[in-house]
Amino acid sequence: AAERASLCADFPAGASQVLSCLLRHRTHRDTSPRCAARLLEHQQRRMADFRLDPTLTAACADDIVALCPDAPLGKGAVIACLIRKEAEVAAKPCAHEVHQLAAAATSDVRLNAPLYEACAPHVLPGGECGSVPPGQGRVLECLKSQARLPNGTAVLGAGCAAEVASLA
């Protein structure tokens, strides 16, 4: 409640814009750790299943059918497809939404379901990038550095390496 009052006061309580505003401010210094954690969980669910994001669903319905007809539902496959095909998105509102999703997915790997699942052994505690704080693209940069070690050693599993390469 305090975050809504201080960061998103321009939107009336109960308006869908409040959630969008709070999600934009998830990492703001005035967002409590408890609120940030709940917002992260919500954002992870939305990034894993586009149907939970009504704005994206409305803006991208035609592009999803045209560009990602075979993408399985859930686990972020449709959103990953839209991000990969961002340049081909026809609808301007969809292009805007996809651009925001791409920025979120590269900034925080926890919001990129396919990458996070494929790279879990490397990003969780004990993994090569497990001690890197999430956000600001730091974990993705760590994964990229592990994907191309100077001595040619393959540290990342094939699935993780493919997901990292798809974002390069």
Short mmCIF file of C-alpha atoms in Angstrom, two decimals:
data_model
loop_
_atom_site.label_atom_id
_atom_site.label_comp_id
_atom_site.label_asym_id
_atom_site.label_seq_id
_atom_site.Cartn_x
_atom_site.Cartn_y
_atom_site.Cartn_z
CA ALA A 1 0.00 0.00 0.00
CA ALA A 2 2.83 2.39 0.81
CA GLU A 3 4.44 1.78 -2.58
CA ARG A 4 1.19 2.53 -4.40
CA ALA A 5 0.81 5.76 -2.45
CA SER A 6 4.39 6.91 -2.96
CA LEU A 7 5.25 5.58 -6.44
CA CYS A 8 1.92 5.17 -8.23
CA ALA A 9 -0.38 7.75 -6.64
CA ASP A 10 -1.51 9.01 -10.06
CA PHE A 11 -3.57 5.85 -10.59
CA PRO A 12 -6.78 5.11 -8.69
CA ALA A 13 -6.76 2.07 -6.41
CA GLY A 14 -7.91 -1.01 -8.26
CA ALA A 15 -6.95 0.31 -11.71
CA SER A 16 -4.94 -2.12 -13.82
CA GLN A 17 -2.39 0.64 -14.38
CA VAL A 18 -1.43 0.42 -10.69
CA LEU A 19 0.03 -3.05 -11.20
CA SER A 20 1.91 -1.94 -14.30
CA CYS A 21 3.26 1.05 -12.39
CA LEU A 22 4.35 -1.09 -9.44
CA LEU A 23 6.04 -3.58 -11.78
CA ARG A 24 7.99 -0.71 -13.37
CA HIS A 25 9.11 0.35 -9.89
CA ARG A 26 9.90 -3.16 -8.57
CA THR A 27 13.58 -2.34 -8.14
CA HIS A 28 13.07 1.25 -6.93
CA ARG A 29 14.77 2.05 -3.64
CA ASP A 30 11.40 2.93 -2.07
CA THR A 31 9.92 -0.51 -2.82
CA SER A 32 10.06 -2.72 0.24
CA PRO A 33 11.81 -6.10 -0.07
CA ARG A 34 8.51 -7.89 0.62
CA CYS A 35 6.67 -5.94 -2.08
CA ALA A 36 9.55 -6.39 -4.54
CA ALA A 37 9.54 -10.15 -3.95
CA ARG A 38 5.77 -10.39 -4.55
CA LEU A 39 6.04 -8.27 -7.69
CA LEU A 40 8.90 -10.46 -8.96
CA GLU A 41 6.77 -13.58 -8.45
CA HIS A 42 3.90 -11.96 -10.32
CA GLN A 43 6.16 -10.83 -13.14
CA GLN A 44 7.70 -14.31 -13.42
CA ARG A 45 4.24 -15.86 -13.81
CA ARG A 46 3.31 -13.32 -16.50
CA MET A 47 6.59 -13.85 -18.36
CA ALA A 48 6.05 -17.62 -18.29
CA ASP A 49 2.51 -17.44 -19.68
CA PHE A 50 1.54 -14.54 -21.94
CA ARG A 51 -2.15 -15.23 -21.26
CA LEU A 52 -1.69 -13.76 -17.77
CA ASP A 53 -0.79 -10.38 -19.29
CA PRO A 54 -4.01 -8.89 -20.68
CA THR A 55 -2.23 -5.93 -22.29
CA LEU A 56 0.19 -8.21 -24.15
CA THR A 57 -2.57 -10.64 -25.12
CA ALA A 58 -4.70 -7.85 -26.61
CA ALA A 59 -1.81 -6.07 -28.32
CA CYS A 60 -0.17 -9.18 -29.76
CA ALA A 61 -2.98 -11.62 -30.57
CA ASP A 62 -2.47 -11.42 -34.34
CA ASP A 63 1.34 -11.42 -34.12
CA ILE A 64 1.32 -14.46 -31.83
CA VAL A 65 -0.78 -16.39 -34.35
CA ALA A 66 1.32 -15.22 -37.30
CA LEU A 67 4.81 -15.47 -35.81
CA CYS A 68 4.60 -18.13 -33.11
CA PRO A 69 1.87 -20.59 -34.11
CA ASP A 70 3.83 -23.63 -32.93
CA ALA A 71 5.17 -22.18 -29.67
CA PRO A 72 3.88 -24.28 -26.76
CA LEU A 73 1.85 -22.52 -24.10
CA GLY A 74 3.56 -21.90 -20.78
CA LYS A 75 7.22 -21.91 -19.76
CA GLY A 76 7.74 -18.59 -21.58
CA ALA A 77 7.90 -20.11 -25.06
CA VAL A 78 5.49 -17.64 -26.70
CA ILE A 79 7.18 -14.62 -25.16
CA ALA A 80 10.63 -15.98 -26.10
CA CYS A 81 9.38 -16.44 -29.66
CA LEU A 82 8.06 -12.88 -29.82
CA ILE A 83 11.37 -11.55 -28.48
CA ARG A 84 13.35 -13.55 -31.05
CA LYS A 85 11.08 -12.24 -33.82
CA GLU A 86 10.76 -8.70 -32.47
CA ALA A 87 11.80 -7.14 -35.80
CA GLU A 88 8.93 -8.97 -37.54
CA VAL A 89 6.16 -7.84 -35.18
CA ALA A 90 3.58 -5.96 -37.26
CA ALA A 91 1.37 -4.23 -34.68
CA LYS A 92 2.93 -1.14 -33.07
CA PRO A 93 1.32 -1.74 -29.67
CA CYS A 94 2.67 -5.30 -29.75
CA ALA A 95 6.13 -4.09 -30.77
CA HIS A 96 6.11 -1.76 -27.75
CA GLU A 97 5.10 -4.58 -25.39
CA VAL A 98 7.66 -7.00 -26.86
CA HIS A 99 10.42 -4.40 -26.56
CA GLN A 100 9.60 -3.97 -22.85
CA LEU A 101 9.54 -7.76 -22.36
CA ALA A 102 12.89 -8.13 -24.10
CA ALA A 103 14.42 -5.48 -21.85
CA ALA A 104 13.06 -7.23 -18.74
CA ALA A 105 14.18 -10.68 -19.92
CA THR A 106 17.76 -9.54 -20.54
CA SER A 107 17.95 -7.40 -17.42
CA ASP A 108 16.87 -10.13 -14.98
CA VAL A 109 17.28 -13.80 -15.99
CA ARG A 110 14.62 -14.78 -13.48
CA LEU A 111 12.12 -13.16 -15.88
CA ASN A 112 13.27 -15.24 -18.85
CA ALA A 113 11.66 -18.63 -18.18
CA PRO A 114 13.44 -20.61 -20.94
CA LEU A 115 16.85 -19.15 -20.05
CA TYR A 116 16.37 -19.54 -16.32
CA GLU A 117 15.23 -23.16 -16.67
CA ALA A 118 18.07 -24.10 -19.04
CA CYS A 119 20.72 -22.29 -17.01
CA ALA A 120 19.50 -23.02 -13.46
CA PRO A 121 22.64 -25.02 -12.49
CA HIS A 122 24.77 -22.04 -13.50
CA VAL A 123 22.70 -19.22 -11.95
CA LEU A 124 21.62 -20.78 -8.66
CA PRO A 125 23.92 -20.70 -5.62
CA GLY A 126 26.98 -22.86 -6.26
CA GLY A 127 26.85 -22.28 -10.02
CA GLU A 128 29.38 -20.25 -11.96
CA CYS A 129 27.09 -17.19 -11.85
CA GLY A 130 25.24 -18.03 -8.63
CA SER A 131 26.88 -15.27 -6.62
CA VAL A 132 26.11 -12.56 -9.18
CA PRO A 133 23.25 -10.32 -8.01
CA PRO A 134 20.29 -10.44 -10.42
CA GLY A 135 19.24 -7.35 -12.32
CA GLN A 136 20.85 -4.89 -14.70
CA GLY A 137 21.89 -7.73 -17.01
CA ARG A 138 24.68 -8.87 -14.67
CA VAL A 139 23.76 -12.58 -14.63
CA LEU A 140 23.32 -12.68 -18.40
CA GLU A 141 26.74 -11.05 -18.83
CA CYS A 142 28.22 -13.66 -16.50
CA LEU A 143 26.60 -16.44 -18.53
CA LYS A 144 27.93 -14.90 -21.76
CA SER A 145 31.42 -14.80 -20.27
CA GLN A 146 31.12 -18.48 -19.29
CA ALA A 147 29.95 -19.36 -22.81
CA ARG A 148 33.18 -18.15 -24.38
CA LEU A 149 36.09 -19.00 -22.12
CA PRO A 150 39.47 -18.18 -23.71
CA ASN A 151 40.74 -21.75 -23.42
CA GLY A 152 37.73 -23.11 -25.33
CA THR A 153 36.33 -24.99 -22.32
CA ALA A 154 32.56 -25.53 -22.46
CA VAL A 155 31.21 -24.61 -19.03
CA LEU A 156 27.56 -24.12 -19.93
CA GLY A 157 25.35 -27.01 -20.91
CA ALA A 158 24.16 -27.11 -24.51
CA GLY A 159 20.62 -25.90 -23.67
CA CYS A 160 21.90 -23.01 -21.60
CA ALA A 161 24.48 -22.05 -24.23
CA ALA A 162 21.75 -22.03 -26.91
CA GLU A 163 19.48 -19.80 -24.81
CA VAL A 164 22.35 -17.39 -24.10
CA ALA A 165 23.29 -17.31 -27.79
CA SER A 166 19.69 -16.51 -28.75
CA LEU A 167 19.93 -13.31 -26.73
CA ALA A 168 23.27 -12.18 -28.12
#
